Short mmCIF file of C-alpha atoms in Angstrom, two decimals:
data_model
loop_
_atom_site.label_atom_id
_atom_site.label_comp_id
_atom_site.label_asym_id
_atom_site.label_seq_id
_atom_site.Cartn_x
_atom_site.Cartn_y
_atom_site.Cartn_z
CA MET P 1076 51.30 -27.75 48.15
CA SER P 1077 49.40 -30.97 48.40
CA ALA P 1078 46.37 -31.79 46.20
CA ALA P 1079 43.98 -31.49 49.15
CA THR P 1080 44.98 -27.97 50.00
CA GLU P 1081 44.71 -26.91 46.37
CA ALA P 1082 41.23 -28.39 46.30
CA PHE P 1083 40.32 -26.44 49.40
CA LEU P 1084 41.56 -23.22 47.72
CA ALA P 1085 39.49 -24.11 44.58
CA MET P 1086 36.33 -24.36 46.82
CA LEU P 1087 36.98 -20.92 48.43
CA ALA P 1088 37.16 -19.38 44.93
CA ALA P 1089 34.21 -21.24 43.39
CA GLU P 1090 31.71 -21.64 46.40
CA ARG P 1091 32.71 -18.64 48.60
CA GLY P 1092 33.78 -16.21 46.05
CA ALA P 1093 37.12 -15.40 47.83
CA SER P 1094 38.97 -12.49 46.36
CA ALA P 1095 42.48 -13.04 44.90
CA ASN P 1096 43.94 -11.18 48.06
CA THR P 1097 42.18 -13.56 50.42
CA LEU P 1098 43.12 -16.82 48.41
CA ALA P 1099 46.80 -15.57 48.34
CA ALA P 1100 46.67 -15.21 52.15
CA TYR P 1101 45.14 -18.76 52.70
CA ARG P 1102 47.52 -20.20 50.25
CA ARG P 1103 50.56 -18.76 52.08
CA ASP P 1104 49.29 -19.78 55.54
CA LEU P 1105 48.50 -23.41 54.28
CA ALA P 1106 51.78 -23.71 52.34
CA GLN P 1107 53.81 -22.63 55.42
CA ALA P 1108 51.86 -25.13 57.77
CA GLU P 1109 52.67 -27.99 55.30
CA GLU P 1110 56.30 -27.00 55.13
CA ALA P 1111 56.28 -27.33 58.89
CA ILE P 1112 54.28 -30.59 59.41
CA GLY P 1113 53.79 -32.12 55.91
CA ASP P 1114 50.56 -32.94 54.11
CA LEU P 1115 47.56 -31.51 56.22
CA ALA P 1116 45.26 -33.91 55.04
CA ALA P 1117 47.28 -36.73 56.74
CA ALA P 1118 48.52 -34.72 59.65
CA ASP P 1119 47.68 -36.24 63.18
CA ARG P 1120 46.93 -34.34 66.34
CA ASP P 1121 50.60 -34.59 67.48
CA ALA P 1122 51.72 -33.10 64.15
CA VAL P 1123 49.34 -30.17 64.32
CA ALA P 1124 50.41 -29.52 67.86
CA ARG P 1125 53.92 -28.74 66.63
CA LEU P 1126 52.71 -25.83 64.81
CA ALA P 1127 52.60 -23.88 68.03
CA GLN P 1128 56.37 -24.16 68.36
CA ALA P 1129 56.68 -23.04 64.58
CA TRP P 1130 54.51 -20.02 65.24
CA GLY P 1131 56.20 -19.17 68.44
CA ALA P 1132 57.67 -15.81 67.25
CA LEU P 1133 54.54 -14.58 65.49
CA ALA P 1134 52.07 -12.03 66.77
CA PRO P 1135 48.75 -13.43 68.40
CA ALA P 1136 46.70 -11.95 65.43
CA SER P 1137 49.06 -13.83 62.82
CA VAL P 1138 48.55 -17.18 64.74
CA ALA P 1139 44.93 -16.67 65.03
CA ARG P 1140 44.59 -16.20 61.29
CA LYS P 1141 46.84 -19.10 60.35
CA ALA P 1142 44.84 -21.27 62.81
CA SER P 1143 41.51 -20.19 61.33
CA ALA P 1144 42.68 -21.20 57.75
CA ILE P 1145 43.80 -24.65 59.05
CA ARG P 1146 40.52 -25.21 61.02
CA GLN P 1147 38.64 -24.38 57.90
CA PHE P 1148 40.72 -26.78 55.89
CA PHE P 1149 40.05 -29.63 58.44
CA GLY P 1150 36.35 -29.01 58.27
CA PHE P 1151 36.53 -29.06 54.43
CA ALA P 1152 38.49 -32.37 54.58
CA ILE P 1153 35.95 -34.03 56.78
CA ASP P 1154 33.14 -32.90 54.50
CA GLU P 1155 34.91 -34.45 51.60
CA GLY P 1156 35.53 -37.64 53.48
CA TRP P 1157 39.19 -37.53 53.41
CA ARG P 1158 39.41 -38.01 57.16
CA ALA P 1159 37.20 -38.81 60.02
CA ASP P 1160 38.82 -36.86 62.74
CA ASP P 1161 39.40 -33.14 63.21
CA PRO P 1162 42.80 -32.56 64.89
CA SER P 1163 42.29 -28.73 64.92
CA GLY P 1164 41.74 -28.81 68.73
CA ALA P 1165 45.51 -29.13 69.12
CA LEU P 1166 46.02 -25.70 67.45
CA PRO P 1167 47.10 -22.76 69.51
CA ALA P 1168 44.21 -20.40 70.28
CA PRO P 1169 45.68 -16.91 71.21
CA ARG P 1170 43.33 -14.09 71.98
CA ALA P 1171 44.05 -11.62 69.21
CA ARG P 1172 43.25 -8.28 70.34
CA ARG P 1173 41.73 -6.20 67.60
CA PRO P 1174 43.81 -3.06 67.17
CA LEU P 1175 41.87 0.29 67.28
CA PRO P 1176 41.99 1.87 63.68
CA LYS P 1177 44.46 4.85 63.27
CA VAL P 1178 42.50 8.17 63.02
CA LEU P 1179 43.31 11.37 61.38
CA GLY P 1180 41.92 14.45 62.80
CA HIS P 1181 39.97 16.91 60.82
CA ALA P 1182 42.93 19.31 60.63
CA ASP P 1183 45.05 16.56 59.08
CA ILE P 1184 42.42 15.84 56.43
CA ALA P 1185 42.18 19.54 55.66
CA ALA P 1186 45.87 19.79 55.16
CA LEU P 1187 45.87 16.71 52.91
CA PHE P 1188 43.12 17.99 50.71
CA ALA P 1189 44.55 21.51 50.60
CA ARG P 1190 47.76 20.35 49.16
CA ALA P 1191 46.15 17.81 46.66
CA GLU P 1192 43.78 20.75 45.53
CA LEU P 1193 46.77 23.14 45.07
CA GLU P 1194 48.61 20.68 43.04
CA ALA P 1195 45.54 19.69 40.78
CA ALA P 1196 44.90 23.44 39.98
CA GLY P 1197 46.90 23.27 36.89
CA GLU P 1198 44.91 20.15 35.77
CA GLU P 1199 48.15 18.13 35.39
CA PRO P 1200 46.87 14.40 34.90
CA GLN P 1201 48.87 12.82 37.84
CA ALA P 1202 47.83 15.55 40.19
CA VAL P 1203 44.13 15.45 39.22
CA ARG P 1204 44.17 11.63 39.61
CA THR P 1205 45.63 11.94 43.18
CA LEU P 1206 42.85 14.27 43.99
CA ALA P 1207 40.14 11.99 42.65
CA LEU P 1208 41.76 8.92 44.61
CA ILE P 1209 41.55 10.67 48.03
CA GLU P 1210 38.21 12.30 47.40
CA LEU P 1211 36.94 8.58 46.95
CA LEU P 1212 38.94 7.16 49.76
CA TYR P 1213 37.80 9.73 52.32
CA GLY P 1214 34.47 10.71 50.64
CA SER P 1215 33.05 7.22 50.01
CA GLY P 1216 35.24 4.95 52.33
CA LEU P 1217 36.29 2.61 49.58
CA ARG P 1218 38.92 -0.20 50.27
CA ALA P 1219 42.29 0.26 48.44
CA SER P 1220 41.65 -2.71 46.21
CA GLU P 1221 37.91 -1.55 45.53
CA LEU P 1222 39.31 1.83 44.39
CA VAL P 1223 42.16 0.75 41.99
CA GLY P 1224 40.10 -1.92 40.37
CA LEU P 1225 37.07 0.45 39.67
CA PRO P 1226 35.87 -0.15 36.06
CA LEU P 1227 34.75 2.87 34.13
CA VAL P 1228 31.14 1.53 34.00
CA ALA P 1229 31.05 1.95 37.95
CA VAL P 1230 31.22 5.78 37.50
CA PRO P 1231 27.77 7.38 38.34
CA ARG P 1232 25.79 8.84 35.46
CA ASP P 1233 22.35 9.43 36.38
CA ALA P 1234 22.61 8.91 40.14
CA PRO P 1235 25.34 9.83 42.65
CA PHE P 1236 26.40 6.14 43.41
CA LEU P 1237 29.37 3.91 42.65
CA THR P 1238 28.60 0.21 42.15
CA ILE P 1239 31.32 -1.57 44.11
CA ALA P 1240 32.26 -5.15 43.91
CA GLY P 1241 33.52 -5.93 47.38
CA LYS P 1242 34.78 -8.81 49.48
CA GLY P 1243 33.50 -12.24 48.60
CA GLY P 1244 31.97 -10.96 45.33
CA THR P 1245 29.26 -8.96 47.21
CA THR P 1246 28.02 -5.85 45.32
CA ARG P 1247 26.92 -2.63 47.10
CA LEU P 1248 25.97 0.92 46.22
CA VAL P 1249 28.23 3.73 47.76
CA PRO P 1250 27.07 7.32 47.59
CA VAL P 1251 29.43 9.82 46.10
CA GLY P 1252 29.38 13.36 47.34
CA ALA P 1253 29.51 16.53 45.04
CA ARG P 1254 33.30 17.13 45.83
CA ALA P 1255 34.12 13.60 44.64
CA LEU P 1256 31.80 13.73 41.63
CA ALA P 1257 33.68 17.07 40.62
CA ALA P 1258 36.90 15.50 41.08
CA LEU P 1259 36.03 12.37 39.05
CA SER P 1260 34.74 14.70 36.23
CA ARG P 1261 38.13 16.55 36.24
CA TRP P 1262 39.91 13.15 35.99
CA LEU P 1263 37.82 11.76 33.33
CA ALA P 1264 38.67 14.99 31.27
CA VAL P 1265 42.46 14.44 31.57
CA ARG P 1266 42.55 10.54 31.95
CA PRO P 1267 45.06 8.78 29.52
CA GLY P 1268 44.30 5.52 27.95
CA ALA P 1269 40.80 6.19 26.94
CA PRO P 1270 39.01 4.46 25.42
CA ALA P 1271 41.15 1.54 25.35
CA SER P 1272 41.31 0.67 29.22
CA ARG P 1273 38.16 -0.32 30.89
CA TYR P 1274 39.50 0.79 34.31
CA LEU P 1275 38.82 4.22 35.75
CA PHE P 1276 42.51 4.36 36.89
CA PRO P 1277 44.62 2.72 34.13
CA SER P 1278 48.24 1.79 34.29
CA LYS P 1279 50.96 1.58 31.80
CA GLY P 1280 52.63 -1.52 33.44
CA LYS P 1281 51.87 -5.19 33.27
CA VAL P 1282 48.83 -4.60 35.58
CA PRO P 1283 45.96 -2.96 33.64
CA HIS P 1284 45.09 -0.61 36.58
CA LEU P 1285 46.75 1.30 39.22
CA THR P 1286 48.13 -1.15 41.93
CA ARG P 1287 47.57 -0.86 45.62
CA VAL P 1288 51.26 -0.45 46.28
CA ARG P 1289 51.22 2.60 43.96
CA LEU P 1290 48.25 4.02 45.67
CA PHE P 1291 50.06 3.59 48.98
CA GLN P 1292 53.13 5.48 47.55
CA LEU P 1293 51.17 8.31 46.15
CA LEU P 1294 49.48 8.87 49.49
CA LYS P 1295 52.79 8.86 51.44
CA ALA P 1296 54.35 11.30 49.04
CA LEU P 1297 51.34 13.63 49.21
CA ALA P 1298 51.43 13.58 53.13
CA VAL P 1299 55.14 14.60 52.83
CA ARG P 1300 54.41 17.39 50.61
CA ALA P 1301 51.47 18.51 52.88
CA GLY P 1302 53.72 18.59 55.94
CA LEU P 1303 52.34 15.40 57.53
CA ASP P 1304 53.91 12.32 58.94
CA PRO P 1305 53.79 9.79 56.13
CA ALA P 1306 53.63 7.01 58.64
CA ARG P 1307 50.22 8.05 59.69
CA ILE P 1308 48.79 7.99 56.08
CA SER P 1309 47.62 5.05 54.11
CA PRO P 1310 44.44 4.14 51.92
CA HIS P 1311 43.09 2.20 54.96
CA VAL P 1312 43.75 5.28 57.36
CA LEU P 1313 41.53 7.42 54.97
CA ARG P 1314 38.82 4.83 54.98
CA HIS P 1315 38.99 4.78 58.86
CA ALA P 1316 38.75 8.60 58.68
CA PHE P 1317 35.58 8.32 56.65
CA ALA P 1318 34.06 6.04 59.02
CA THR P 1319 35.15 7.86 62.22
CA HIS P 1320 34.08 11.26 61.00
CA LEU P 1321 30.67 9.97 59.78
CA LEU P 1322 30.01 8.39 63.26
CA GLU P 1323 31.10 11.60 64.88
CA GLY P 1324 28.52 13.50 62.77
CA GLY P 1325 25.75 11.23 64.00
CA ALA P 1326 25.54 8.45 61.33
CA ASP P 1327 23.82 5.37 62.30
CA LEU P 1328 25.94 2.27 62.85
CA ARG P 1329 23.90 0.06 60.57
CA VAL P 1330 24.14 2.66 57.81
CA LEU P 1331 27.88 2.83 58.32
CA GLN P 1332 28.14 -1.01 58.10
CA THR P 1333 26.39 -0.97 54.74
CA LEU P 1334 28.73 1.84 53.33
CA LEU P 1335 31.81 0.17 54.38
CA GLY P 1336 30.79 -3.29 53.07
CA HIS P 1337 31.21 -5.06 56.49
CA ALA P 1338 29.46 -8.54 56.55
CA ASP P 1339 29.38 -8.48 60.36
CA ILE P 1340 28.19 -5.33 62.56
CA SER P 1341 30.93 -6.26 65.17
CA THR P 1342 33.55 -5.19 62.60
CA THR P 1343 31.94 -1.75 62.28
CA GLN P 1344 31.52 -1.33 66.09
CA ILE P 1345 35.34 -0.79 66.57
CA TYR P 1346 34.55 2.69 65.34
CA THR P 1347 32.46 3.44 68.30
CA HIS P 1348 35.56 3.99 70.55
CA VAL P 1349 36.29 7.21 68.84
CA ASP P 1350 33.00 8.59 69.87
CA ALA P 1351 33.30 8.03 73.41
CA ALA P 1352 34.03 11.78 74.17
CA ARG P 1353 31.05 12.86 72.34
CA LEU P 1354 28.77 10.50 73.97
CA VAL P 1355 29.95 11.62 77.45
CA ALA P 1356 29.41 15.17 76.60
CA LEU P 1357 26.00 14.39 75.18
CA VAL P 1358 24.99 12.67 78.47
CA ASN P 1359 26.41 15.54 80.56
CA SER P 1360 24.43 18.17 78.45
CA ARG P 1361 21.25 16.46 77.77
CA HIS P 1362 20.41 14.05 80.50
CA PRO P 1363 17.58 15.26 82.93
CA LEU P 1364 19.92 15.00 85.91
CA ALA P 1365 22.74 16.89 84.33
CA THR P 1366 21.04 20.26 85.12
CA ARG P 1367 20.57 19.37 88.70
CA ALA P 1368 22.99 20.63 91.30
CA THR P 1369 25.02 18.01 93.19
CA SER P 1370 24.48 17.82 96.82
CA ASP P 1371 27.46 18.34 99.29
#
């Protein structure tokens, strides 16, 4: 990668507090763009326009993400005085349709937890860990990266809250229900690596804590044992279920935004689609005109 793009990534880390995953995504997109058209800091409008052809086989969402990264880079280059023009107008601008979240029904959740609880009954450490993991995913709506990287000091002591370091270095308090607290207590009682590891879910591998990939694998395997389609289960799906089921239960959208750690309410609003049926039923049953007979 060019020195200019490296400087841009350093700025994202230092000034915007971008996470390691975010930086990796930016690095990949910018490196691929430079492989196609050369040094971005010196690329002219015609060169930038050629990216449309290079991205021709990609999904609209992928093109939109890559274009966003390059636009931000050009803005940074102008601010730094490396160039006077902004050729990003030549970038393709597809309308990426935000996919609706996969949703698990209450019966699926019940089956998943029933299996996890049955396996954890013998207090075998790995089974108890799996139960604690799904309790926090579904009970508190944590992101996979937030969950696996939880330090021991984040575990609630006097108050039922987790202190979560989210995207961009932001910190939020997430409530932990009685079930999740009980699962955490069981896990702490059998957790290996104490007190050497500072992480709640330590690992024996090169990474000091459980990885997102391993978490994904554990959930897939649990789904199979619970008789569920593993393709429908992932850490993010359980986070979606947390949000969806809270909204169904009457949670306020702003409260949900805070719990999920969304910077923009528009990100949270995607969950309102799942509540459409309940809202229609509410109007039909509670609206003053609902009790009036229709005229022929």
